[in-house]
Amino acid sequence: MTMTTLRAEAALDDDAAAAMVAAYREAAVALLGRLKAAHCSTAGMQRLTVTSPGAWLDPRDPACDRLWREVFGGFQPASVEVRAGEAPTIGLAVTLATASPPASEAAPVWHGLTPAEIDAAYSARAAVPEHLEIFERWRDAGQRVLASRDVQRELAYGEAPLQRFDFFPAPRPNAPLLVFLHGGYWQAMDKAEHAQLIEGHLDAGWAVALLNYRLCPEATIADQVDDVHLALRHLWHRAERYGFDRSRIQVCGHSAGGHLGACLASTDWPAMDPAMPGDPIHSALLVSGLYELEPMRHMSFGPLLGLPDAETARTLSPLHATPNPGLRLHLAVGERESEEFHWQSRGLAERWGDALDGIVVSSVPGTHHFSVMETLANGELLAASRALMATEPATPTDATD
């Protein structure tokens, strides 16, 4: 094993906090390019040195951490050093451990695919080279929506800093509620950069809760399932306070959020909370979700997720769970996504089909893993969501706070 040091920097236009954070992202994007050019894996990052005027910029700050995850996912260097520099730049230097290639080719471990082929099949970012530009556009658009709409920011459903949600109240009481779970392969992204995706629901008079949850590797997927359980219980018990109809709660999740949404839709709620019914979720729109986690164990970031063995992966896979009775379910995938992503939705529909009537599986024309979500604002996914809610529950849930 050898050690390699790669560097990148970005110029500062001024010393304002926002300018420094923007330059940090620019330097991180450049550093990722250096890693790719050198054929170095982000999993090998050992040490990161960040240089800024006056050592002001700390990558452990939440704003910087969010942008680092946007670029590198959950891969974090083992140690971080912050240094003061004289030049008006943000500099990054990362030391990596470079392992020798394996002596023999790996054997297939899932659907006839080797770990490297699984990485390729499930790497949504690699399949969309412009993903960082998309994330930046989403972040800017989300901030505009948060600034222009009636919203209650950073409400707590738990004690951890990321156990928070943004709530958009409906203009009239007893409206349906959309509970939105963002993606990011359980390691990245934030509720704030998805606010623009729910404007169609706001215009239709829905209430919306955008959830955050703790991220890997500091948390595990099991922790995240606990988070969304806690969030839904919080919302369900406070329906009158927030002004929505608790019998019309719809969960919408993208990618890793699709997985967490499916976990919510297959929870034994009365066993967890005797005050709750067995079917607190009216419907679910799950997009590009991951419902069988076994292939994730074999990916390059598998060790970050808290999936040490096949048994744990199976336990956390909704594909092997039982859906709540009466759930209305639509599973959507971008037409241009890999066959494995399409298989995930087909597989869940096949497993849950005996318990649920009328599961819809759709391929959204012309879209990839990220552009498919943009149809939630005004397009195929918005229409699918509203169609699900138009179907009334067979037995409405009557409960009081």
CSV table of C-alpha atoms in Angstrom, one decimal:
chain,number,residue,atom,x,y,z
A,1,MET,CA,0.0,0.0,0.0
A,2,THR,CA,1.3,3.4,-1.0
A,3,MET,CA,0.3,7.0,0.2
A,4,THR,CA,-0.6,9.7,-2.3
A,5,THR,CA,-1.3,13.4,-1.6
A,6,LEU,CA,-3.6,15.4,-3.9
A,7,ARG,CA,-4.4,19.1,-3.7
A,8,ALA,CA,-7.0,21.5,-5.0
A,9,GLU,CA,-7.8,25.2,-4.3
A,10,ALA,CA,-10.4,27.8,-5.1
A,11,ALA,CA,-10.0,31.6,-5.2
A,12,LEU,CA,-11.8,33.8,-2.7
A,13,ASP,CA,-13.6,36.9,-4.0
A,14,ASP,CA,-14.0,38.2,-0.5
A,15,ASP,CA,-13.8,37.1,3.1
A,16,ALA,CA,-17.5,36.8,3.8
A,17,ALA,CA,-18.7,33.5,5.3
A,18,ALA,CA,-20.9,32.6,2.2
A,19,ALA,CA,-18.0,33.2,-0.1
A,20,MET,CA,-15.7,30.9,1.9
A,21,VAL,CA,-18.3,28.1,1.9
A,22,ALA,CA,-18.8,28.5,-1.8
A,23,ALA,CA,-15.1,28.4,-2.4
A,24,TYR,CA,-14.8,25.3,-0.2
A,25,ARG,CA,-17.3,23.5,-2.4
A,26,GLU,CA,-15.5,24.6,-5.6
A,27,ALA,CA,-12.2,23.2,-4.1
A,28,ALA,CA,-14.0,20.0,-3.1
A,29,VAL,CA,-15.3,19.5,-6.6
A,30,ALA,CA,-11.8,20.1,-8.0
A,31,LEU,CA,-10.3,17.7,-5.6
A,32,LEU,CA,-12.8,15.0,-6.6
A,33,GLY,CA,-11.7,15.6,-10.2
A,34,ARG,CA,-8.1,15.1,-9.1
A,35,LEU,CA,-9.0,11.8,-7.4
A,36,LYS,CA,-10.8,10.5,-10.5
A,37,ALA,CA,-7.9,11.5,-12.8
A,38,ALA,CA,-5.4,9.7,-10.5
A,39,HIS,CA,-7.8,6.6,-10.3
A,40,CYS,CA,-7.9,7.0,-6.5
A,41,SER,CA,-10.8,5.8,-4.4
A,42,THR,CA,-12.5,8.2,-2.0
A,43,ALA,CA,-12.6,5.3,0.4
A,44,GLY,CA,-8.9,5.6,0.8
A,45,MET,CA,-8.9,9.2,2.2
A,46,GLN,CA,-6.7,9.3,5.4
A,47,ARG,CA,-6.0,12.9,6.2
A,48,LEU,CA,-7.5,16.2,5.0
A,49,THR,CA,-5.8,19.6,5.5
A,50,VAL,CA,-7.9,22.7,4.9
A,51,THR,CA,-6.2,26.0,4.5
A,52,SER,CA,-8.1,29.3,4.6
A,53,PRO,CA,-7.3,32.9,5.6
A,54,GLY,CA,-7.1,33.0,9.4
A,55,ALA,CA,-8.0,29.3,9.6
A,56,TRP,CA,-11.6,30.6,9.6
A,57,LEU,CA,-13.1,27.7,7.6
A,58,ASP,CA,-13.7,24.5,9.6
A,59,PRO,CA,-14.9,21.5,7.5
A,60,ARG,CA,-16.7,20.1,10.5
A,61,ASP,CA,-19.1,23.1,10.5
A,62,PRO,CA,-22.6,21.8,9.4
A,63,ALA,CA,-22.6,24.0,6.3
A,64,CYS,CA,-19.3,22.7,5.1
A,65,ASP,CA,-20.1,19.1,6.1
A,66,ARG,CA,-23.3,19.3,4.0
A,67,LEU,CA,-21.3,20.4,0.9
A,68,TRP,CA,-18.6,17.8,1.5
A,69,ARG,CA,-21.2,15.0,1.6
A,70,GLU,CA,-22.8,16.5,-1.6
A,71,VAL,CA,-19.5,15.9,-3.4
A,72,PHE,CA,-18.0,12.8,-1.6
A,73,GLY,CA,-21.0,11.2,0.1
A,74,GLY,CA,-20.3,9.6,3.4
A,75,PHE,CA,-16.6,9.1,2.8
A,76,GLN,CA,-14.7,11.1,5.4
A,77,PRO,CA,-11.0,11.4,6.0
A,78,ALA,CA,-9.8,9.7,9.2
A,79,SER,CA,-8.3,13.0,10.5
A,80,VAL,CA,-8.7,16.7,9.6
A,81,GLU,CA,-6.3,19.6,10.1
A,82,VAL,CA,-7.2,23.3,9.8
A,83,ARG,CA,-4.5,25.7,8.9
A,84,ALA,CA,-4.2,29.5,8.4
A,85,GLY,CA,-3.0,30.7,5.0
A,86,GLU,CA,-2.0,34.0,3.7
A,87,ALA,CA,-3.3,33.7,0.1
A,88,PRO,CA,-7.0,34.6,-0.6
A,89,THR,CA,-7.8,31.0,-1.4
A,90,ILE,CA,-9.4,27.9,0.1
A,91,GLY,CA,-6.9,25.0,-0.2
A,92,LEU,CA,-7.6,21.3,0.3
A,93,ALA,CA,-4.9,18.6,0.5
A,94,VAL,CA,-5.9,15.0,1.0
A,95,THR,CA,-3.6,12.0,1.7
A,96,LEU,CA,-4.9,8.7,0.4
A,97,ALA,CA,-3.9,5.1,1.0
A,98,THR,CA,-3.7,3.4,-2.4
A,99,ALA,CA,-4.2,-0.3,-2.3
A,100,SER,CA,-2.7,-2.7,-4.9
A,101,PRO,CA,-5.3,-4.2,-7.3
A,102,PRO,CA,-6.5,-7.7,-6.4
A,103,ALA,CA,-4.5,-10.5,-7.9
A,104,SER,CA,-7.6,-12.2,-9.4
A,105,GLU,CA,-10.9,-11.0,-10.6
A,106,ALA,CA,-13.7,-11.0,-8.0
A,107,ALA,CA,-16.5,-13.5,-8.2
A,108,PRO,CA,-20.2,-12.5,-8.8
A,109,VAL,CA,-22.0,-11.9,-5.5
A,110,TRP,CA,-25.5,-10.6,-6.6
A,111,HIS,CA,-27.6,-11.2,-9.8
A,112,GLY,CA,-24.4,-12.4,-11.5
A,113,LEU,CA,-22.6,-9.1,-10.8
A,114,THR,CA,-19.2,-8.6,-9.2
A,115,PRO,CA,-18.8,-5.9,-6.5
A,116,ALA,CA,-17.4,-3.6,-9.2
A,117,GLU,CA,-20.4,-4.2,-11.4
A,118,ILE,CA,-22.8,-3.6,-8.6
A,119,ASP,CA,-21.1,-0.3,-8.0
A,120,ALA,CA,-21.6,0.6,-11.7
A,121,ALA,CA,-25.2,-0.6,-11.7
A,122,TYR,CA,-26.2,1.4,-8.5
A,123,SER,CA,-24.0,4.4,-8.8
A,124,ALA,CA,-26.6,7.0,-9.7
A,125,ARG,CA,-24.1,9.8,-9.6
A,126,ALA,CA,-21.7,8.2,-12.0
A,127,ALA,CA,-24.5,7.6,-14.4
A,128,VAL,CA,-25.4,11.3,-14.4
A,129,PRO,CA,-22.1,13.3,-14.9
A,130,GLU,CA,-23.8,16.6,-14.3
A,131,HIS,CA,-25.2,15.6,-10.9
A,132,LEU,CA,-23.2,18.2,-9.0
A,133,GLU,CA,-24.7,20.9,-11.2
A,134,ILE,CA,-28.1,19.5,-10.5
A,135,PHE,CA,-27.5,19.5,-6.7
A,136,GLU,CA,-26.4,23.1,-6.9
A,137,ARG,CA,-29.5,24.1,-8.8
A,138,TRP,CA,-31.7,22.2,-6.4
A,139,ARG,CA,-30.1,23.9,-3.4
A,140,ASP,CA,-30.6,27.4,-4.9
A,141,ALA,CA,-34.2,26.6,-5.9
A,142,GLY,CA,-35.0,25.1,-2.5
A,143,GLN,CA,-33.8,28.2,-0.8
A,144,ARG,CA,-36.0,30.4,-2.9
A,145,VAL,CA,-39.1,28.3,-2.0
A,146,LEU,CA,-38.2,28.4,1.7
A,147,ALA,CA,-37.9,32.2,1.5
A,148,SER,CA,-41.2,32.7,-0.4
A,149,ARG,CA,-43.6,30.2,1.2
A,150,ASP,CA,-45.3,30.0,4.6
A,151,VAL,CA,-43.1,27.5,6.4
A,152,GLN,CA,-42.1,26.6,9.9
A,153,ARG,CA,-38.4,25.7,9.8
A,154,GLU,CA,-36.3,23.2,11.8
A,155,LEU,CA,-39.1,21.8,14.0
A,156,ALA,CA,-37.8,19.0,16.3
A,157,TYR,CA,-39.2,15.4,16.3
A,158,GLY,CA,-36.2,14.2,18.3
A,159,GLU,CA,-33.2,15.4,20.2
A,160,ALA,CA,-30.4,14.9,17.6
A,161,PRO,CA,-29.5,18.0,15.5
A,162,LEU,CA,-30.7,16.3,12.3
A,163,GLN,CA,-34.0,15.0,13.7
A,164,ARG,CA,-35.8,18.0,12.3
A,165,PHE,CA,-38.4,18.8,9.7
A,166,ASP,CA,-39.7,21.8,7.8
A,167,PHE,CA,-43.5,22.1,7.9
A,168,PHE,CA,-45.6,23.9,5.2
A,169,PRO,CA,-49.1,24.3,6.6
A,170,ALA,CA,-52.1,24.0,4.4
A,171,PRO,CA,-54.4,27.0,3.8
A,172,ARG,CA,-57.4,25.1,5.1
A,173,PRO,CA,-57.7,22.6,7.9
A,174,ASN,CA,-58.0,18.8,7.4
A,175,ALA,CA,-55.8,18.8,4.3
A,176,PRO,CA,-53.8,15.8,3.2
A,177,LEU,CA,-50.2,15.7,4.4
A,178,LEU,CA,-47.2,14.8,2.2
A,179,VAL,CA,-44.2,13.5,4.2
A,180,PHE,CA,-41.1,13.8,2.1
A,181,LEU,CA,-38.0,11.8,2.6
A,182,HIS,CA,-34.9,12.9,0.6
A,183,GLY,CA,-32.3,10.6,-1.0
A,184,GLY,CA,-28.5,10.7,-0.8
A,185,TYR,CA,-27.7,7.0,-0.3
A,186,TRP,CA,-28.3,7.4,3.4
A,187,GLN,CA,-25.1,9.6,3.6
A,188,ALA,CA,-25.9,13.0,2.1
A,189,MET,CA,-28.4,15.6,1.0
A,190,ASP,CA,-30.7,17.8,3.1
A,191,LYS,CA,-34.4,18.6,3.2
A,192,ALA,CA,-33.8,22.2,2.2
A,193,GLU,CA,-32.6,21.4,-1.3
A,194,HIS,CA,-35.9,19.6,-2.1
A,195,ALA,CA,-38.4,22.3,-1.2
A,196,GLN,CA,-38.9,23.2,-4.8
A,197,LEU,CA,-40.1,19.7,-5.6
A,198,ILE,CA,-43.2,20.0,-3.4
A,199,GLU,CA,-44.6,23.3,-4.8
A,200,GLY,CA,-47.3,21.4,-6.8
A,201,HIS,CA,-48.6,19.9,-3.6
A,202,LEU,CA,-48.6,23.3,-1.9
A,203,ASP,CA,-50.5,24.8,-4.8
A,204,ALA,CA,-53.0,22.0,-4.5
A,205,GLY,CA,-53.7,22.8,-0.9
A,206,TRP,CA,-51.7,20.0,0.8
A,207,ALA,CA,-49.7,20.4,4.0
A,208,VAL,CA,-46.1,19.1,3.6
A,209,ALA,CA,-43.4,17.9,6.0
A,210,LEU,CA,-39.9,17.8,4.7
A,211,LEU,CA,-37.8,15.4,6.9
A,212,ASN,CA,-34.2,15.3,7.8
A,213,TYR,CA,-32.7,12.2,9.5
A,214,ARG,CA,-29.3,11.3,10.8
A,215,LEU,CA,-26.7,10.4,8.2
A,216,CYS,CA,-24.3,7.5,7.7
A,217,PRO,CA,-21.6,6.8,8.7
A,218,GLU,CA,-22.2,8.6,12.0
A,219,ALA,CA,-25.6,6.8,12.1
A,220,THR,CA,-26.6,3.5,10.6
A,221,ILE,CA,-29.5,2.7,8.4
A,222,ALA,CA,-31.2,1.1,11.4
A,223,ASP,CA,-30.8,4.4,13.2
A,224,GLN,CA,-32.4,6.2,10.3
A,225,VAL,CA,-35.4,3.8,10.3
A,226,ASP,CA,-35.8,4.7,14.0
A,227,ASP,CA,-35.7,8.4,13.0
A,228,VAL,CA,-38.5,8.2,10.5
A,229,HIS,CA,-40.6,6.1,12.8
A,230,LEU,CA,-40.2,8.8,15.5
A,231,ALA,CA,-41.0,11.5,12.9
A,232,LEU,CA,-44.2,9.9,11.7
A,233,ARG,CA,-45.4,9.2,15.3
A,234,HIS,CA,-44.7,12.9,16.1
A,235,LEU,CA,-46.8,14.0,13.1
A,236,TRP,CA,-49.6,11.6,13.5
A,237,HIS,CA,-50.2,12.4,17.2
A,238,ARG,CA,-50.2,16.1,16.4
A,239,ALA,CA,-52.4,16.2,13.4
A,240,GLU,CA,-54.9,18.7,15.0
A,241,ARG,CA,-52.1,21.0,16.0
A,242,TYR,CA,-50.6,21.0,12.5
A,243,GLY,CA,-54.0,21.2,10.8
A,244,PHE,CA,-54.0,18.1,8.6
A,245,ASP,CA,-56.1,15.1,8.2
A,246,ARG,CA,-54.4,12.1,9.9
A,247,SER,CA,-56.3,9.7,7.7
A,248,ARG,CA,-54.7,11.2,4.6
A,249,ILE,CA,-51.0,10.9,5.2
A,250,GLN,CA,-48.9,10.1,2.1
A,251,VAL,CA,-45.2,9.3,2.2
A,252,CYS,CA,-43.0,10.2,-0.7
A,253,GLY,CA,-39.4,9.1,-0.7
A,254,HIS,CA,-36.6,9.2,-3.3
A,255,SER,CA,-33.7,6.6,-3.5
A,256,ALA,CA,-32.6,6.0,0.1
A,257,GLY,CA,-35.7,8.0,1.1
A,258,GLY,CA,-37.7,5.4,-0.9
A,259,HIS,CA,-36.2,2.7,1.2
A,260,LEU,CA,-37.1,4.6,4.4
A,261,GLY,CA,-40.6,5.2,3.1
A,262,ALA,CA,-41.1,1.5,2.4
A,263,CYS,CA,-40.0,0.8,6.0
A,264,LEU,CA,-42.7,3.2,7.2
A,265,ALA,CA,-45.2,1.4,5.1
A,266,SER,CA,-44.3,-2.0,6.5
A,267,THR,CA,-44.1,-1.1,10.2
A,268,ASP,CA,-46.2,-2.9,12.9
A,269,TRP,CA,-47.4,0.4,14.3
A,270,PRO,CA,-49.6,-0.8,17.1
A,271,ALA,CA,-46.7,-2.9,18.4
A,272,MET,CA,-44.5,0.3,18.5
A,273,ASP,CA,-47.2,2.6,19.7
A,274,PRO,CA,-50.5,1.1,21.0
A,275,ALA,CA,-52.3,4.5,20.3
A,276,MET,CA,-51.7,4.2,16.6
A,277,PRO,CA,-53.7,2.1,14.1
A,278,GLY,CA,-52.1,-0.5,11.8
A,279,ASP,CA,-52.5,1.7,8.8
A,280,PRO,CA,-51.6,5.3,9.6
A,281,ILE,CA,-50.2,5.8,6.1
A,282,HIS,CA,-52.9,6.3,3.4
A,283,SER,CA,-50.5,6.0,0.5
A,284,ALA,CA,-46.9,5.9,-0.6
A,285,LEU,CA,-45.2,7.3,-3.7
A,286,LEU,CA,-41.7,5.7,-3.7
A,287,VAL,CA,-39.2,6.8,-6.4
A,288,SER,CA,-36.1,4.9,-7.5
A,289,GLY,CA,-36.1,3.2,-4.1
A,290,LEU,CA,-33.8,0.5,-2.7
A,291,TYR,CA,-35.9,-2.2,-1.1
A,292,GLU,CA,-33.4,-5.1,-1.1
A,293,LEU,CA,-30.2,-4.0,0.6
A,294,GLU,CA,-28.1,-7.1,0.0
A,295,PRO,CA,-26.3,-5.6,-3.1
A,296,MET,CA,-25.5,-2.4,-1.0
A,297,ARG,CA,-23.4,-4.6,1.3
A,298,HIS,CA,-21.0,-5.2,-1.6
A,299,MET,CA,-20.6,-1.6,-2.8
A,300,SER,CA,-17.6,0.5,-2.1
A,301,PHE,CA,-19.5,2.5,0.5
A,302,GLY,CA,-21.1,-0.6,2.0
A,303,PRO,CA,-19.0,-0.4,5.2
A,304,LEU,CA,-20.4,3.1,5.9
A,305,LEU,CA,-24.1,1.9,6.1
A,306,GLY,CA,-24.1,-0.4,9.1
A,307,LEU,CA,-24.8,-3.6,7.1
A,308,PRO,CA,-22.2,-6.0,8.5
A,309,ASP,CA,-23.8,-9.2,7.3
A,310,ALA,CA,-26.6,-10.6,5.1
A,311,GLU,CA,-28.9,-11.1,8.1
A,312,THR,CA,-28.8,-7.4,8.9
A,313,ALA,CA,-29.3,-6.4,5.3
A,314,ARG,CA,-32.4,-8.7,5.1
A,315,THR,CA,-33.8,-7.4,8.3
A,316,LEU,CA,-33.6,-3.8,7.0
A,317,SER,CA,-34.9,-4.7,3.5
A,318,PRO,CA,-38.6,-3.8,3.0
A,319,LEU,CA,-38.7,-6.5,0.3
A,320,HIS,CA,-38.8,-9.1,3.1
A,321,ALA,CA,-41.4,-7.2,5.2
A,322,THR,CA,-45.2,-7.1,5.2
A,323,PRO,CA,-46.9,-3.9,4.0
A,324,ASN,CA,-49.6,-2.2,6.1
A,325,PRO,CA,-53.1,-3.3,5.1
A,326,GLY,CA,-54.9,-1.2,2.6
A,327,LEU,CA,-51.9,0.8,1.5
A,328,ARG,CA,-52.1,2.5,-1.9
A,329,LEU,CA,-48.7,2.2,-3.5
A,330,HIS,CA,-47.0,3.7,-6.6
A,331,LEU,CA,-43.4,2.7,-7.4
A,332,ALA,CA,-41.7,4.9,-10.0
A,333,VAL,CA,-38.3,4.7,-11.6
A,334,GLY,CA,-36.6,7.0,-14.2
A,335,GLU,CA,-36.7,5.3,-17.6
A,336,ARG,CA,-32.9,5.9,-18.1
A,337,GLU,CA,-31.9,4.3,-14.8
A,338,SER,CA,-30.1,1.0,-14.6
A,339,GLU,CA,-31.9,-2.4,-14.8
A,340,GLU,CA,-31.0,-2.9,-11.1
A,341,PHE,CA,-33.0,0.1,-10.1
A,342,HIS,CA,-35.9,-1.1,-12.2
A,343,TRP,CA,-35.6,-4.5,-10.6
A,344,GLN,CA,-35.8,-3.1,-7.1
A,345,SER,CA,-39.3,-1.7,-7.8
A,346,ARG,CA,-40.5,-4.7,-9.7
A,347,GLY,CA,-39.2,-7.0,-6.9
A,348,LEU,CA,-41.1,-5.0,-4.2
A,349,ALA,CA,-44.3,-5.0,-6.3
A,350,GLU,CA,-44.0,-8.8,-6.7
A,351,ARG,CA,-43.4,-9.5,-3.0
A,352,TRP,CA,-46.1,-7.1,-1.8
A,353,GLY,CA,-48.6,-7.9,-4.5
A,354,ASP,CA,-50.3,-10.7,-2.6
A,355,ALA,CA,-51.0,-8.3,0.3
A,356,LEU,CA,-51.9,-5.2,-1.6
A,357,ASP,CA,-54.3,-4.5,-4.5
A,358,GLY,CA,-53.5,-2.3,-7.4
A,359,ILE,CA,-49.8,-1.6,-6.9
A,360,VAL,CA,-48.6,0.7,-9.8
A,361,VAL,CA,-45.1,0.4,-11.1
A,362,SER,CA,-44.1,3.1,-13.7
A,363,SER,CA,-41.1,4.2,-15.7
A,364,VAL,CA,-41.1,7.9,-16.1
A,365,PRO,CA,-40.1,8.6,-19.8
A,366,GLY,CA,-36.8,10.3,-20.6
A,367,THR,CA,-35.7,10.7,-17.0
A,368,HIS,CA,-32.7,9.6,-15.0
A,369,HIS,CA,-32.2,9.1,-11.2
A,370,PHE,CA,-32.4,12.9,-10.5
A,371,SER,CA,-34.5,14.4,-13.2
A,372,VAL,CA,-37.3,11.9,-12.4
A,373,MET,CA,-37.8,13.8,-9.1
A,374,GLU,CA,-38.3,17.1,-10.9
A,375,THR,CA,-41.6,15.7,-12.3
A,376,LEU,CA,-42.9,15.8,-8.7
A,377,ALA,CA,-43.2,19.6,-8.9
A,378,ASN,CA,-45.3,19.5,-12.0
A,379,GLY,CA,-45.4,16.4,-14.0
A,380,GLU,CA,-45.9,12.6,-13.9
A,381,LEU,CA,-45.0,12.2,-10.2
A,382,LEU,CA,-47.3,15.0,-9.1
A,383,ALA,CA,-50.1,13.4,-11.0
A,384,ALA,CA,-49.3,10.0,-9.5
A,385,SER,CA,-49.3,11.4,-6.0
A,386,ARG,CA,-52.6,13.2,-6.4
A,387,ALA,CA,-54.2,10.0,-8.0
A,388,LEU,CA,-53.1,8.0,-5.0
A,389,MET,CA,-54.7,10.5,-2.6
A,390,ALA,CA,-57.9,10.6,-4.6
A,391,THR,CA,-58.4,6.9,-3.7
A,392,GLU,CA,-60.2,7.0,-0.3
A,393,PRO,CA,-59.2,4.5,2.5
A,394,ALA,CA,-61.5,1.5,2.8
A,395,THR,CA,-61.8,2.2,6.5
A,396,PRO,CA,-60.8,5.8,7.5
A,397,THR,CA,-58.8,6.1,10.7
A,398,ASP,CA,-60.6,8.0,13.4
A,399,ALA,CA,-58.4,9.1,16.3
A,400,THR,CA,-57.9,12.0,18.5
A,401,ASP,CA,-54.8,13.7,19.9
